[in-house]
Structure formats: C-alpha cells, structure tokens
Amino acid sequence: MAFSSLPNGVGLMNLNHLHKELNECFNVKYLRFGTSKRRLTWNRGSSSVVVRAVAPNSDIDFSDQDWKQHYQEEFEKRFSLPHLRDVFDLTPIPTTFFLKNRGSEAVEDASRTDEKKYGYVNDDDRALLRVIKFSSPTSAGAECIDPNCSWVEQWVHRAGPRQQIYFEPGKVKAGILTCGGLCPGLNDVIRQIVLTLEIYGVKNIVGIPYGYRGFFDKSLHEVPLSRQVVQNINLSGGSLLGVSRGNGEVSDIVDSIQARRIDMLFILGGNGTHAGANAIHEECCKRKLKICVVGVPKTIDNDILLMDKTFGFDTAVEEAQRAINSAYIEAHSAYHGIGLVKLMGRNSGFISMHASLSSGQIDVCLIPEVPFKLDGPYGVLKHLEHLIKNKGSAVVCVAEGAGQDLLEKSNARDLSGNVVFGDIGVHIQQKIKKHFKEIDVHADVKYIDPTYMIRAVRANASDAILCTVLGQNAVHGAFAGFSGITVGICNTHYVYLPIPEVISSARCVDPNSRMWHRCLTSTGQPDFL
C-alpha cells in the first residue's frame, strides 16, 4: 500500500463531496483530477487519525529499489501542462514580447531574442514544489510519501515569457472574467492582463461582465478593454467587470466563446470557478478549438491547493486587524468585556490564524480544521471564565466555517452550490451571554462581523505585487500555448499548474503545522475538547 500525504496542508476533506459540489455547480458529468481519481484511506495511530491520499492505479511498491524514480515519473506525468500541441499540429513563431514594445528604451534590432537581455524562461525550467526534508512522520507539518519520510524531488513548471509563441497577436481576441465573490486585487489582475496583452500586440481585448453569467445572459454585453480603460482601476476595490455566482451549461458557455471568436480566456476565481474553467478547456479540446483557457486563483481564504498564498489574503489579514483592534478596545474598556470577531473562512482558517498571530490581541482562535466544544470543563466558555477572572477581558476570533457541528444542519445551498452555513458568531455570542448569566457573572459581549468590509477594499502593496505578477504570467502562459492551467506562487517562485491538481481538494490549515502551533503559543489557549 502506498502512503502519500495530502500536499500543502490539506485537511480532513471529503473529496467525493467536493467533486459532487463542483459538478453540480457547472452541470459537468465528470471532472478528471490528474491522471487518476483519488481516494482517502485512514491510517489510525495511537493518538490521532492521519489522512493519506492514495492514487488507486499507482500504488507504490516500496520494496522496489526504483520506487522513487517511478513516483517522480508519475508526478511529472500528472503535472505536465496541457498544450495546444496536444490537439493541433502547430508551428511556433518568435515572441513579440521584447523591449521594442516597452516604450522609449527600444532596441535597434527588436527581432533579437537574447535570453539574458529579455528575461525569457526556458520550457524546461522547473521549480521545487517542496523544499523541506522531513526526518520523521512525527515532525511538525510532515508531508511524507513513504513511512521513512524519504526525500523525493517534485518539480513543477516555472512561469514566465517564452521565446516562442503560438498566436499572432494582431489576430487574437482575448476575454477576461471575474467569478465568485469580491476579493481585494481583482482590478489589479485585470489591469495587468490588459497591459501585458497590449505589450504583445493584442488590440482586441474584452471583459465578460458578471462572471460566467456574461456568456449566457443576453442582456449583458462585452466591455471593451484597453490601457486607457484600466489605467487607474487598481486604485479602488471591487471588480470593473462585476462578479456573480451561479451555474451554466458548459456547452452553452463554449458556444458563446466560439461565437465571440475568443482565442484566449482569462478566468479569475476560486476552486469552483477553476472547475468550470477546466470543464471549458476540456470542451474546447473536444471540439478542437484553438482556445487557451488560463485561470488566476482568487480567494481571500487562501484555500487553493499547492500555493503559498492567493491574492487578497494579505489584504484580508491586514483589514481584519481593524476589527480585532476594535473588539480589543471594546473588551478592554468595559467591565468584564468580551470582544468577538467573526472572519471569513468556510473550510480553511488561514485568515483567522494569521490575523490572530499578527494582532497579538486574541485570546481564543477558532478555525474549521480544529474541533472544539463550547460547554464542559474544558470548553471555550470555561476558558473565558478563567480569562475574565484573571485578565478582566477577553477577545475571541472565529472563522465562519468553524463549529458548524454545533449548529442546526441546513440543506440550503447558495448559487455556487456551497452549503449555506449557520452563523457561528451569533451562536457563540448567545452562548457566552447565557453562560455568564447562569453563573451570575457580569459579561459585556460585543460582536463584530466585518466580512464584506474586508473583501471590498483595495489591495495592499503585497497583494498588488502578487496580482501584477500573476496577471503577467497568465498572459505569458496563454501565448506559450498552455491551456487548462492556472498560475500561482510555490516556495516564492511563480509557476504554472494543471487546473485538476489544484482543485482536487481545498487547502486547509494543518493542525500539526508549526504555524498553528505558533498561533496557539500566541493566544495561550488550551485544547477545547
């Protein structure tokens, strides 16, 4: 049996359930994840349950001396990038991305393609997906392929401009759309995609309004985009093109793309949006359409698999400080004050964890990946008693998806197919008030929910840089002929990844990671079980 850990902090997720949600969202009959589907197996230790992801058709025989080589070959196959050459017999042309198109500092011979001077990336360039060699499966955050935690190199494709391209820029029509909810940095990415397309020489650039809806809602029309249109859109939050949630038939969407004569499609969104992008890519391949579909991962929850972080996350953490600081001031200024802040994070508690770490004012951090109890001798309420007695005040930070097992189940779903969660913040607020009333101790509880304020703001400097580079690399990837890919940052390097590999599950906080341990050290909270 092959033991292979879920990559990059994947939590206890039901992959089949996720597949079902993504399929329902886009009316897709199937989604292919990598070269084979994955299943979960449970490896029960003496004190914990560890989830391992195993590829059923490629179990590793560790008695084989060449198992590492076989694993690396399988990994390389899974992470190979879909290309237009897979469907068409194409001859590349020299790139049009060089200094002549960059303004006054034009070179005399713009046809030269000096790799050092122009900064081109070779197709054989790779970046390491992981850089830590764990010596033991019990090491904090250990991600081991075999029981001995052997080091196996895992290389992914480096992003950037290539010396050869597969489109004539003057004949290209490019489309851009933003899906899902708002996120800081959407306008930054749109702006940079347009500017980079123009540097290549593309003149026909359009925005598709309101996400996938723009393809099948006849009342919505394309938005012409150019440098003049997008020049200052990064100075405000939101999306120039608008966003929406909802489903649509993949065949109808591709019909619309084909009718509009779009050659490159840049799709900004999260896991569900990327599932739709992959389905669109596969339908284009099936119809033998020379269309490149490139995703740019967008989620302030930071829950995209394999990536260091997604754009909007840093801004969300920074903006969360305002709410946390307000809660702290309210709690510290009141007699027996308790400040409660609910932050975004449906399945992943990265915002709450990082906001708690950065603020230094949080006494209790509750996230979806770590179960907890409110009642009982070791519950959250008992700990708040202790804090009120010894500190006189307390501040609690909770992610929206935390503690859903404590609430009444709902079968309702939003337009994206996501289960509608109960409001854990309101539930905890009511429980705190009831508890302290029952023990006859005064408690002044202030509840703050800054959800929509956080996601609607302008991107900060860190996210703006990330958005700029992601937008540029999305265009480079499309001109290089890649389709069905997304751009991201892995171990500080910008890379291209096949979409199926990043949507196979959500990225979650690893309760055994050093980062979560650091958060616990900062808050001083015990286990609430």
PDB file of C-alpha atoms in Angstrom, residues 119 121 125 127 156-162 469 473-474 476-477 486-488 493-496:
ATOM      1  CA  GLY A 119      14.388  37.579 -19.400  1.00  0.00           C
ATOM      2  CA  VAL A 121      12.032  31.419 -19.388  1.00  0.00           C
ATOM      3  CA  ASP A 125      12.754  25.340 -16.292  1.00  0.00           C
ATOM      4  CA  ALA A 127      10.707  24.923  -9.503  1.00  0.00           C
ATOM      5  CA  VAL A 156       6.644  21.983 -11.398  1.00  0.00           C
ATOM      6  CA  HIS A 157       6.790  24.270 -14.439  1.00  0.00           C
ATOM      7  CA  ARG A 158       8.244  27.728 -13.983  1.00  0.00           C
ATOM      8  CA  ALA A 159       6.092  30.615 -15.212  1.00  0.00           C
ATOM      9  CA  GLY A 160       7.210  33.456 -17.440  1.00  0.00           C
ATOM     10  CA  PRO A 161       7.580  34.665 -21.048  1.00  0.00           C
ATOM     11  CA  ARG A 162       8.830  32.191 -23.666  1.00  0.00           C
ATOM     12  CA  VAL A 469       2.967  39.177 -11.499  1.00  0.00           C
ATOM     13  CA  ASN A 473       2.280  35.273 -16.136  1.00  0.00           C
ATOM     14  CA  ALA A 474      -1.277  34.374 -17.125  1.00  0.00           C
ATOM     15  CA  HIS A 476       2.721  34.600 -20.910  1.00  0.00           C
ATOM     16  CA  GLY A 477       1.195  31.163 -20.339  1.00  0.00           C
ATOM     17  CA  THR A 486      -3.535  28.220 -13.533  1.00  0.00           C
ATOM     18  CA  VAL A 487      -0.776  30.491 -12.247  1.00  0.00           C
ATOM     19  CA  GLY A 488       0.479  30.600  -8.696  1.00  0.00           C
ATOM     20  CA  HIS A 493       8.611  31.041  -7.281  1.00  0.00           C
ATOM     21  CA  TYR A 494       5.887  31.708  -9.847  1.00  0.00           C
ATOM     22  CA  VAL A 495       4.714  28.533 -11.557  1.00  0.00           C
ATOM     23  CA  TYR A 496       2.116  27.013 -13.870  1.00  0.00           C
TER      24      TYR A 496
END
